[in-house]
Amino acid sequence: MTLLDESVRTHATRVAMMTCGVLPGPYRVPGAYRAVCHFRLTNKTPAATYRAPGRFETTFVREKLIDAIAHQLKLDRIEVRKINAVTVKEMPFKRPLEALGEEIHFDSGDYHALLDKLMKYVEWEKLNKDLAARRAKGELVGVGLAMFVEKAGLGPADGVRIQVDTAGHVEVITGGASIGQGFETVMGQVAAECLGTDYRKMRVTHGNTERIEQGIGAHASRATVMTASATRVAAMMVREKALDMAAELMQAPVSSLDIVNGEVVRTDRKGGPSMTLGQISAALLPHSKVRGNREPNLSAEGWYYADHQVYPYGDHLAVVKVDPDTGGVKVERYVIAYDIGRAINPMLVKGQIAGGFAQGLGGALLEEFTYSENGDPLAVTFADYLMPTVKETPDVEILLTEDYPSPINPLGIKGAGESGINGVGGATATAVSCDSLTGSGGTNTSGSNRVANTRAASLVSAGSTPSCTKNTSLWNRAPSCRARTWFTTPRAPIRVPRVTSAGNAPTSSATCRRAASTRARAARPDLCTDDGLPPARSASVMASNAAGLRRLVAL
């Protein structure tokens, strides 16, 4: 494998090294494997780590390669995946490659079983028959699949402090960070489960160095694995301390006590005495006469250490339709199957997956930094740098399983933050290149590239200016062309100015709607486009469609 890193990243060679390590994904790679990485120094916008760095790219390459193998050997693409995937009997599976400085150890999982569940859920055979019938009627539709293995829980350590005041309020203090992923809820849930309290009455304090000295924030899908595990350690220490103090005060063995709804109660008989955690906290104050030789205060600091990351896994499936006139790719249906080991809060996990999918969709089809031949950035506004909206983003179907908890942490948990984005490029690309353009269920051969290029050439013709290439295919057009562009549709061509850093200001949508009739458009082709969009937005959409389709069939 030859890897080209587009720029020097904020993490230097770390992402490149991880990319080399995770490229094989869930598959065995017998024999020799070598990865060569080339770095390019550029004055373009610097690259940095973005959700699932190294995994989004490698899943795209790997899954297209798997489909290419299936097509070349005339084999079923599902069977090719099953034949080469690591089996449950081989777990734990050690691979002599690295991810973030650690040797890769797949800790648990059954990749075949999860794939079978996905196939059953989408009714795979029926789905393919329905799509074949649509292709027979002339639609460019297809289904793509991407299997992947994630990495999560980057160590090596994390610490949490928990304290209970005399009113019975529990505070979890952590050096982790909340960035919208439900961090406080999960840490509160873990602590409440261990302490026998209501998590809604707990307080989670994070990112405050006046309260806790150590912490490395939230990244690498580590919060649930590392911080939650440290929360459990601290909570169990507080629990042990509370029961020990209560046993003396209640004159009962520790084995006969439990904490229920914030109160220590006896389990060996009904109607016995009880004590609140607040009362126990008061008994443990430094000046308390009943504290004895115990450490003051009902509090503890717990640390969790991990030698290896955990490796959750999943499958993405995309049903797409390619517009024969614009080259635009529409995702009609998207399904994600994911085994997380144990979901502390399934709703939050699904939210993470759905959000990651939306990001991945933008990366696969819409978002692109473009530059002139002089290095000037052209995508400087959201009219040019396109983000997915509700219109482009279908409802994602999530099949969440907890079949294989991780054996290397006490909660059995695995990360979820990057699972939703990992396979989007791969699944969307295989859907386009395997079915939509060829209708063969194989991969995008040179013939299908010709189909795509022919379609693109029929869509766009560039004006002859010194900065434009003579080849009018979207695959070869220079991004710096400043000539007016003609987009060919079944109706009369409508002239739209190409949007660059020197392009015209977009006309308002209201103005376009007022001129939306065919007669108005014919009279004022420069006012708005045939789809009712301002010319700047429409030109960007068309250019983005071309760029997205080019990326998807590039391999």
mmCIF file of C-alpha atoms in Angstrom, residues 5-291:
data_model
loop_
_atom_site.group_PDB
_atom_site.id
_atom_site.type_symbol
_atom_site.label_atom_id
_atom_site.label_comp_id
_atom_site.label_asym_id
_atom_site.label_seq_id
_atom_site.Cartn_x
_atom_site.Cartn_y
_atom_site.Cartn_z
ATOM 1 C CA ASP A 5 -0.868 12.214 3.430
ATOM 2 C CA GLU A 6 -2.123 15.492 1.957
ATOM 3 C CA SER A 7 -0.323 17.667 4.499
ATOM 4 C CA VAL A 8 1.562 17.672 7.740
ATOM 5 C CA ARG A 9 -1.073 17.226 10.424
ATOM 6 C CA THR A 10 -1.287 18.598 13.921
ATOM 7 C CA HIS A 11 -0.374 15.127 15.177
ATOM 8 C CA ALA A 12 2.621 14.738 12.836
ATOM 9 C CA THR A 13 2.934 11.134 11.588
ATOM 10 C CA ARG A 14 0.527 9.651 14.149
ATOM 11 C CA VAL A 15 -2.511 9.465 11.880
ATOM 12 C CA ALA A 16 -0.459 8.173 8.980
ATOM 13 C CA MET A 17 0.955 5.387 11.122
ATOM 14 C CA MET A 18 -2.525 4.475 12.314
ATOM 15 C CA THR A 19 -3.787 4.464 8.735
ATOM 16 C CA CYS A 20 -1.150 1.910 7.835
ATOM 17 C CA GLY A 21 -2.142 -0.194 10.838
ATOM 18 C CA VAL A 22 -5.925 -0.219 10.421
ATOM 19 C CA LEU A 23 -6.144 -0.641 6.642
ATOM 20 C CA PRO A 24 -6.745 -4.441 6.785
ATOM 21 C CA GLY A 25 -9.859 -3.814 8.899
ATOM 22 C CA PRO A 26 -11.791 -6.950 9.900
ATOM 23 C CA TYR A 27 -10.022 -9.159 7.370
ATOM 24 C CA ARG A 28 -7.044 -11.483 7.615
ATOM 25 C CA VAL A 29 -4.029 -10.429 5.590
ATOM 26 C CA PRO A 30 -1.919 -13.543 5.039
ATOM 27 C CA GLY A 31 1.631 -13.231 3.845
ATOM 28 C CA ALA A 32 3.578 -9.995 3.551
ATOM 29 C CA TYR A 33 2.046 -6.596 4.177
ATOM 30 C CA ARG A 34 3.953 -3.369 3.683
ATOM 31 C CA ALA A 35 2.784 0.215 3.837
ATOM 32 C CA VAL A 36 4.751 3.164 2.469
ATOM 33 C CA CYS A 37 3.764 6.677 3.469
ATOM 34 C CA HIS A 38 4.658 9.860 1.588
ATOM 35 C CA PHE A 39 4.233 13.290 3.147
ATOM 36 C CA ARG A 40 3.619 16.412 1.133
ATOM 37 C CA LEU A 41 4.447 19.882 2.373
ATOM 38 C CA THR A 42 1.771 22.286 1.147
ATOM 39 C CA ASN A 43 0.628 25.848 1.691
ATOM 40 C CA LYS A 44 -3.016 24.789 1.524
ATOM 41 C CA THR A 45 -5.289 24.641 4.546
ATOM 42 C CA PRO A 46 -3.537 22.414 7.104
ATOM 43 C CA ALA A 47 -5.148 19.066 7.797
ATOM 44 C CA ALA A 48 -5.923 17.916 11.308
ATOM 45 C CA THR A 49 -7.543 14.925 12.939
ATOM 46 C CA TYR A 50 -11.229 14.720 12.087
ATOM 47 C CA ARG A 51 -13.724 12.165 13.333
ATOM 48 C CA ALA A 52 -12.370 8.653 12.542
ATOM 49 C CA PRO A 53 -9.044 9.851 11.097
ATOM 50 C CA GLY A 54 -7.417 7.115 9.088
ATOM 51 C CA ARG A 55 -10.424 4.824 9.362
ATOM 52 C CA PHE A 56 -12.830 6.686 7.056
ATOM 53 C CA GLU A 57 -10.180 6.676 4.334
ATOM 54 C CA THR A 58 -9.033 3.085 4.781
ATOM 55 C CA THR A 59 -12.572 1.703 4.931
ATOM 56 C CA PHE A 60 -13.273 3.458 1.622
ATOM 57 C CA VAL A 61 -10.198 1.923 -0.033
ATOM 58 C CA ARG A 62 -10.525 -1.528 1.529
ATOM 59 C CA GLU A 63 -14.226 -2.065 0.805
ATOM 60 C CA LYS A 64 -13.883 -0.963 -2.798
ATOM 61 C CA LEU A 65 -10.978 -3.392 -3.121
ATOM 62 C CA ILE A 66 -13.085 -6.226 -1.677
ATOM 63 C CA ASP A 67 -15.799 -5.527 -4.250
ATOM 64 C CA ALA A 68 -13.180 -5.396 -6.996
ATOM 65 C CA ILE A 69 -11.929 -8.836 -5.964
ATOM 66 C CA ALA A 70 -15.473 -10.200 -5.998
ATOM 67 C CA HIS A 71 -16.129 -8.744 -9.433
ATOM 68 C CA GLN A 72 -12.849 -9.941 -10.919
ATOM 69 C CA LEU A 73 -13.308 -13.487 -9.588
ATOM 70 C CA LYS A 74 -17.060 -13.510 -10.280
ATOM 71 C CA LEU A 75 -17.840 -14.223 -6.624
ATOM 72 C CA ASP A 76 -20.586 -12.982 -4.349
ATOM 73 C CA ARG A 77 -19.333 -9.893 -2.525
ATOM 74 C CA ILE A 78 -20.900 -10.977 0.763
ATOM 75 C CA GLU A 79 -19.185 -14.357 0.589
ATOM 76 C CA VAL A 80 -15.821 -12.735 -0.172
ATOM 77 C CA ARG A 81 -16.180 -10.718 2.995
ATOM 78 C CA LYS A 82 -17.151 -13.728 5.071
ATOM 79 C CA ILE A 83 -14.320 -15.874 3.734
ATOM 80 C CA ASN A 84 -11.712 -13.276 4.630
ATOM 81 C CA ALA A 85 -13.126 -11.863 7.885
ATOM 82 C CA VAL A 86 -11.617 -12.869 11.208
ATOM 83 C CA THR A 87 -13.834 -15.460 12.915
ATOM 84 C CA VAL A 88 -15.124 -15.489 16.482
ATOM 85 C CA LYS A 89 -12.999 -18.565 17.177
ATOM 86 C CA GLU A 90 -9.859 -16.555 16.433
ATOM 87 C CA MET A 91 -10.646 -13.952 19.112
ATOM 88 C CA PRO A 92 -8.752 -12.346 20.685
ATOM 89 C CA PHE A 93 -6.974 -11.647 17.416
ATOM 90 C CA LYS A 94 -3.545 -10.062 17.531
ATOM 91 C CA ARG A 95 -2.219 -8.209 14.513
ATOM 92 C CA PRO A 96 1.449 -7.109 14.407
ATOM 93 C CA LEU A 97 0.492 -3.592 13.367
ATOM 94 C CA GLU A 98 0.004 -0.429 15.394
ATOM 95 C CA ALA A 99 -2.783 2.046 16.078
ATOM 96 C CA LEU A 100 -1.796 5.150 18.045
ATOM 97 C CA GLY A 101 1.379 3.516 19.282
ATOM 98 C CA GLU A 102 -0.270 0.293 20.497
ATOM 99 C CA GLU A 103 -0.205 -3.121 18.877
ATOM 100 C CA ILE A 104 -3.635 -3.992 17.512
ATOM 101 C CA HIS A 105 -5.490 -6.599 19.568
ATOM 102 C CA PHE A 106 -9.078 -7.292 18.528
ATOM 103 C CA ASP A 107 -10.533 -8.064 21.943
ATOM 104 C CA SER A 108 -13.889 -9.676 21.082
ATOM 105 C CA GLY A 109 -16.556 -9.919 18.421
ATOM 106 C CA ASP A 110 -18.303 -11.973 15.779
ATOM 107 C CA TYR A 111 -18.083 -10.112 12.486
ATOM 108 C CA HIS A 112 -19.963 -12.820 10.582
ATOM 109 C CA ALA A 113 -22.917 -12.873 12.975
ATOM 110 C CA LEU A 114 -23.389 -9.106 12.834
ATOM 111 C CA LEU A 115 -23.263 -9.166 9.036
ATOM 112 C CA ASP A 116 -25.887 -11.922 9.013
ATOM 113 C CA LYS A 117 -28.131 -9.823 11.279
ATOM 114 C CA LEU A 118 -27.802 -6.894 8.901
ATOM 115 C CA MET A 119 -28.595 -9.036 5.871
ATOM 116 C CA LYS A 120 -31.696 -10.387 7.594
ATOM 117 C CA TYR A 121 -32.797 -6.923 8.722
ATOM 118 C CA VAL A 122 -32.654 -5.403 5.214
ATOM 119 C CA GLU A 123 -33.920 -8.589 3.482
ATOM 120 C CA TRP A 124 -30.827 -8.650 1.302
ATOM 121 C CA GLU A 125 -32.094 -10.910 -1.488
ATOM 122 C CA LYS A 126 -35.363 -9.017 -1.850
ATOM 123 C CA LEU A 127 -33.555 -5.688 -1.727
ATOM 124 C CA ASN A 128 -31.278 -6.673 -4.613
ATOM 125 C CA LYS A 129 -34.199 -7.953 -6.685
ATOM 126 C CA ASP A 130 -36.074 -4.696 -6.181
ATOM 127 C CA LEU A 131 -33.042 -2.671 -7.211
ATOM 128 C CA ALA A 132 -32.444 -4.864 -10.254
ATOM 129 C CA ALA A 133 -36.029 -4.246 -11.345
ATOM 130 C CA ARG A 134 -35.522 -0.511 -10.994
ATOM 131 C CA ARG A 135 -32.304 -0.653 -13.016
ATOM 132 C CA ALA A 136 -34.134 -2.548 -15.723
ATOM 133 C CA LYS A 137 -36.448 0.457 -15.994
ATOM 134 C CA GLY A 138 -33.493 2.789 -16.452
ATOM 135 C CA GLU A 139 -32.854 4.016 -12.920
ATOM 136 C CA LEU A 140 -29.254 4.271 -11.738
ATOM 137 C CA VAL A 141 -29.660 2.696 -8.314
ATOM 138 C CA GLY A 142 -27.507 0.401 -6.242
ATOM 139 C CA VAL A 143 -26.638 -0.905 -2.805
ATOM 140 C CA GLY A 144 -23.230 -0.777 -1.169
ATOM 141 C CA LEU A 145 -21.724 -2.330 1.927
ATOM 142 C CA ALA A 146 -18.782 -1.532 4.178
ATOM 143 C CA MET A 147 -17.482 -3.646 7.064
ATOM 144 C CA PHE A 148 -15.180 -2.001 9.558
ATOM 145 C CA VAL A 149 -13.420 -2.321 12.884
ATOM 146 C CA GLU A 150 -13.106 0.776 15.053
ATOM 147 C CA LYS A 151 -10.623 1.551 17.782
ATOM 148 C CA ALA A 152 -11.672 3.218 21.013
ATOM 149 C CA GLY A 153 -10.621 3.809 24.596
ATOM 150 C CA LEU A 154 -7.164 5.266 24.152
ATOM 151 C CA GLY A 155 -5.226 4.941 27.417
ATOM 152 C CA PRO A 156 -3.131 4.484 29.286
ATOM 153 C CA ALA A 157 -4.874 6.064 32.296
ATOM 154 C CA ASP A 158 -7.730 8.217 33.536
ATOM 155 C CA GLY A 159 -8.739 9.371 36.992
ATOM 156 C CA VAL A 160 -11.993 10.507 38.639
ATOM 157 C CA ARG A 161 -12.789 11.939 42.068
ATOM 158 C CA ILE A 162 -16.182 11.352 43.717
ATOM 159 C CA GLN A 163 -17.380 12.973 46.896
ATOM 160 C CA VAL A 164 -20.626 12.911 48.899
ATOM 161 C CA ASP A 165 -21.577 15.900 51.073
ATOM 162 C CA THR A 166 -23.583 15.866 54.292
ATOM 163 C CA ALA A 167 -26.807 16.537 52.358
ATOM 164 C CA GLY A 168 -26.275 13.343 50.381
ATOM 165 C CA HIS A 169 -25.420 15.123 47.110
ATOM 166 C CA VAL A 170 -22.927 13.202 44.964
ATOM 167 C CA GLU A 171 -20.384 15.009 42.803
ATOM 168 C CA VAL A 172 -18.275 13.352 40.114
ATOM 169 C CA ILE A 173 -15.155 15.382 39.283
ATOM 170 C CA THR A 174 -13.238 14.465 36.142
ATOM 171 C CA GLY A 175 -10.585 15.837 33.840
ATOM 172 C CA GLY A 176 -12.598 14.653 30.866
ATOM 173 C CA ALA A 177 -14.523 17.006 28.619
ATOM 174 C CA SER A 178 -18.118 17.394 27.507
ATOM 175 C CA ILE A 179 -18.373 18.290 23.821
ATOM 176 C CA GLY A 180 -22.026 17.455 23.324
ATOM 177 C CA GLN A 181 -21.748 13.673 23.476
ATOM 178 C CA GLY A 182 -23.738 13.236 26.693
ATOM 179 C CA PHE A 183 -20.636 12.995 28.840
ATOM 180 C CA GLU A 184 -22.300 14.154 32.072
ATOM 181 C CA THR A 185 -25.212 11.743 31.680
ATOM 182 C CA VAL A 186 -23.004 8.693 31.156
ATOM 183 C CA MET A 187 -20.628 9.465 34.034
ATOM 184 C CA GLY A 188 -23.591 10.152 36.295
ATOM 185 C CA GLN A 189 -25.237 6.879 35.288
ATOM 186 C CA VAL A 190 -22.133 4.807 35.989
ATOM 187 C CA ALA A 191 -21.578 6.428 39.392
ATOM 188 C CA ALA A 192 -25.261 6.130 40.326
ATOM 189 C CA GLU A 193 -25.371 2.446 39.407
ATOM 190 C CA CYS A 194 -22.391 1.685 41.616
ATOM 191 C CA LEU A 195 -23.534 3.876 44.512
ATOM 192 C CA GLY A 196 -27.214 2.960 44.443
ATOM 193 C CA THR A 197 -28.373 6.553 43.919
ATOM 194 C CA ASP A 198 -30.484 8.462 41.395
ATOM 195 C CA TYR A 199 -28.227 9.785 38.630
ATOM 196 C CA ARG A 200 -30.558 12.726 38.040
ATOM 197 C CA LYS A 201 -29.596 14.066 41.468
ATOM 198 C CA MET A 202 -25.888 13.873 40.783
ATOM 199 C CA ARG A 203 -23.539 16.640 39.692
ATOM 200 C CA VAL A 204 -20.734 16.081 37.200
ATOM 201 C CA THR A 205 -17.894 18.610 37.173
ATOM 202 C CA HIS A 206 -15.415 18.405 34.317
ATOM 203 C CA GLY A 207 -12.513 20.320 32.887
ATOM 204 C CA ASN A 208 -11.827 22.352 36.031
ATOM 205 C CA THR A 209 -8.172 22.122 37.059
ATOM 206 C CA GLU A 210 -8.960 23.757 40.389
ATOM 207 C CA ARG A 211 -10.969 20.650 41.267
ATOM 208 C CA ILE A 212 -8.857 17.928 39.662
ATOM 209 C CA GLU A 213 -5.271 18.181 38.500
ATOM 210 C CA GLN A 214 -5.131 15.529 35.792
ATOM 211 C CA GLY A 215 -7.143 15.105 32.612
ATOM 212 C CA ILE A 216 -6.662 14.813 28.858
ATOM 213 C CA GLY A 217 -10.111 15.801 27.608
ATOM 214 C CA ALA A 218 -12.319 13.952 25.148
ATOM 215 C CA HIS A 219 -10.839 12.410 22.006
ATOM 216 C CA ALA A 220 -10.165 9.054 20.366
ATOM 217 C CA SER A 221 -13.564 7.690 21.504
ATOM 218 C CA ARG A 222 -12.059 7.263 24.957
ATOM 219 C CA ALA A 223 -14.514 8.914 27.368
ATOM 220 C CA THR A 224 -16.892 6.021 27.935
ATOM 221 C CA VAL A 225 -14.159 3.390 28.060
ATOM 222 C CA MET A 226 -11.563 5.229 30.124
ATOM 223 C CA THR A 227 -13.383 7.931 32.096
ATOM 224 C CA ALA A 228 -16.439 5.788 32.823
ATOM 225 C CA SER A 229 -14.202 2.937 33.976
ATOM 226 C CA ALA A 230 -12.351 5.337 36.276
ATOM 227 C CA THR A 231 -15.719 6.585 37.523
ATOM 228 C CA ARG A 232 -16.647 3.025 38.409
ATOM 229 C CA VAL A 233 -13.382 2.546 40.301
ATOM 230 C CA ALA A 234 -13.938 5.724 42.345
ATOM 231 C CA ALA A 235 -17.614 4.947 42.947
ATOM 232 C CA MET A 236 -16.843 1.446 44.214
ATOM 233 C CA MET A 237 -14.267 2.894 46.605
ATOM 234 C CA VAL A 238 -16.852 5.352 47.961
ATOM 235 C CA ARG A 239 -19.383 2.547 48.241
ATOM 236 C CA GLU A 240 -16.966 0.353 50.202
ATOM 237 C CA LYS A 241 -16.143 3.239 52.529
ATOM 238 C CA ALA A 242 -19.819 4.058 53.110
ATOM 239 C CA LEU A 243 -20.781 0.453 53.893
ATOM 240 C CA ASP A 244 -17.836 0.044 56.241
ATOM 241 C CA MET A 245 -18.848 3.139 58.232
ATOM 242 C CA ALA A 246 -22.527 2.153 58.196
ATOM 243 C CA ALA A 247 -21.751 -1.370 59.411
ATOM 244 C CA GLU A 248 -20.242 0.031 62.586
ATOM 245 C CA LEU A 249 -22.996 2.563 63.180
ATOM 246 C CA MET A 250 -25.804 0.081 62.436
ATOM 247 C CA GLN A 251 -24.044 -2.810 64.198
ATOM 248 C CA ALA A 252 -24.462 -5.117 61.228
ATOM 249 C CA PRO A 253 -22.052 -7.074 59.032
ATOM 250 C CA VAL A 254 -21.141 -5.404 55.733
ATOM 251 C CA SER A 255 -22.438 -8.437 53.851
ATOM 252 C CA SER A 256 -25.962 -7.708 55.093
ATOM 253 C CA LEU A 257 -25.990 -4.103 53.842
ATOM 254 C CA ASP A 258 -26.828 -2.507 50.512
ATOM 255 C CA ILE A 259 -27.347 1.014 49.179
ATOM 256 C CA VAL A 260 -30.794 1.644 47.711
ATOM 257 C CA ASN A 261 -31.985 5.070 46.549
ATOM 258 C CA GLY A 262 -29.204 6.796 48.454
ATOM 259 C CA GLU A 263 -29.808 4.941 51.735
ATOM 260 C CA VAL A 264 -27.885 2.117 53.376
ATOM 261 C CA VAL A 265 -30.383 -0.615 54.303
ATOM 262 C CA ARG A 266 -30.257 -4.128 55.708
ATOM 263 C CA THR A 267 -30.978 -6.909 53.260
ATOM 264 C CA ASP A 268 -31.336 -9.711 55.785
ATOM 265 C CA ARG A 269 -34.561 -8.443 57.308
ATOM 266 C CA LYS A 270 -37.412 -6.073 56.555
ATOM 267 C CA GLY A 271 -38.106 -2.888 58.466
ATOM 268 C CA GLY A 272 -34.600 -2.640 59.907
ATOM 269 C CA PRO A 273 -32.642 0.571 60.498
ATOM 270 C CA SER A 274 -31.287 2.631 57.608
ATOM 271 C CA MET A 275 -28.914 5.545 57.078
ATOM 272 C CA THR A 276 -28.655 8.066 54.263
ATOM 273 C CA LEU A 277 -25.377 8.705 52.473
ATOM 274 C CA GLY A 278 -25.538 12.238 53.881
ATOM 275 C CA GLN A 279 -25.568 10.903 57.442
ATOM 276 C CA ILE A 280 -22.638 8.627 56.694
ATOM 277 C CA SER A 281 -20.772 11.562 55.134
ATOM 278 C CA ALA A 282 -21.328 13.561 58.361
ATOM 279 C CA ALA A 283 -19.951 10.655 60.395
ATOM 280 C CA LEU A 284 -16.786 10.723 58.293
ATOM 281 C CA LEU A 285 -16.018 14.430 58.685
ATOM 282 C CA PRO A 286 -12.536 15.171 60.055
ATOM 283 C CA HIS A 287 -13.845 16.275 63.463
ATOM 284 C CA SER A 288 -16.330 13.390 63.833
ATOM 285 C CA LYS A 289 -15.830 11.341 66.998
ATOM 286 C CA VAL A 290 -17.197 8.154 65.380
ATOM 287 C CA ARG A 291 -14.861 8.235 62.347
#
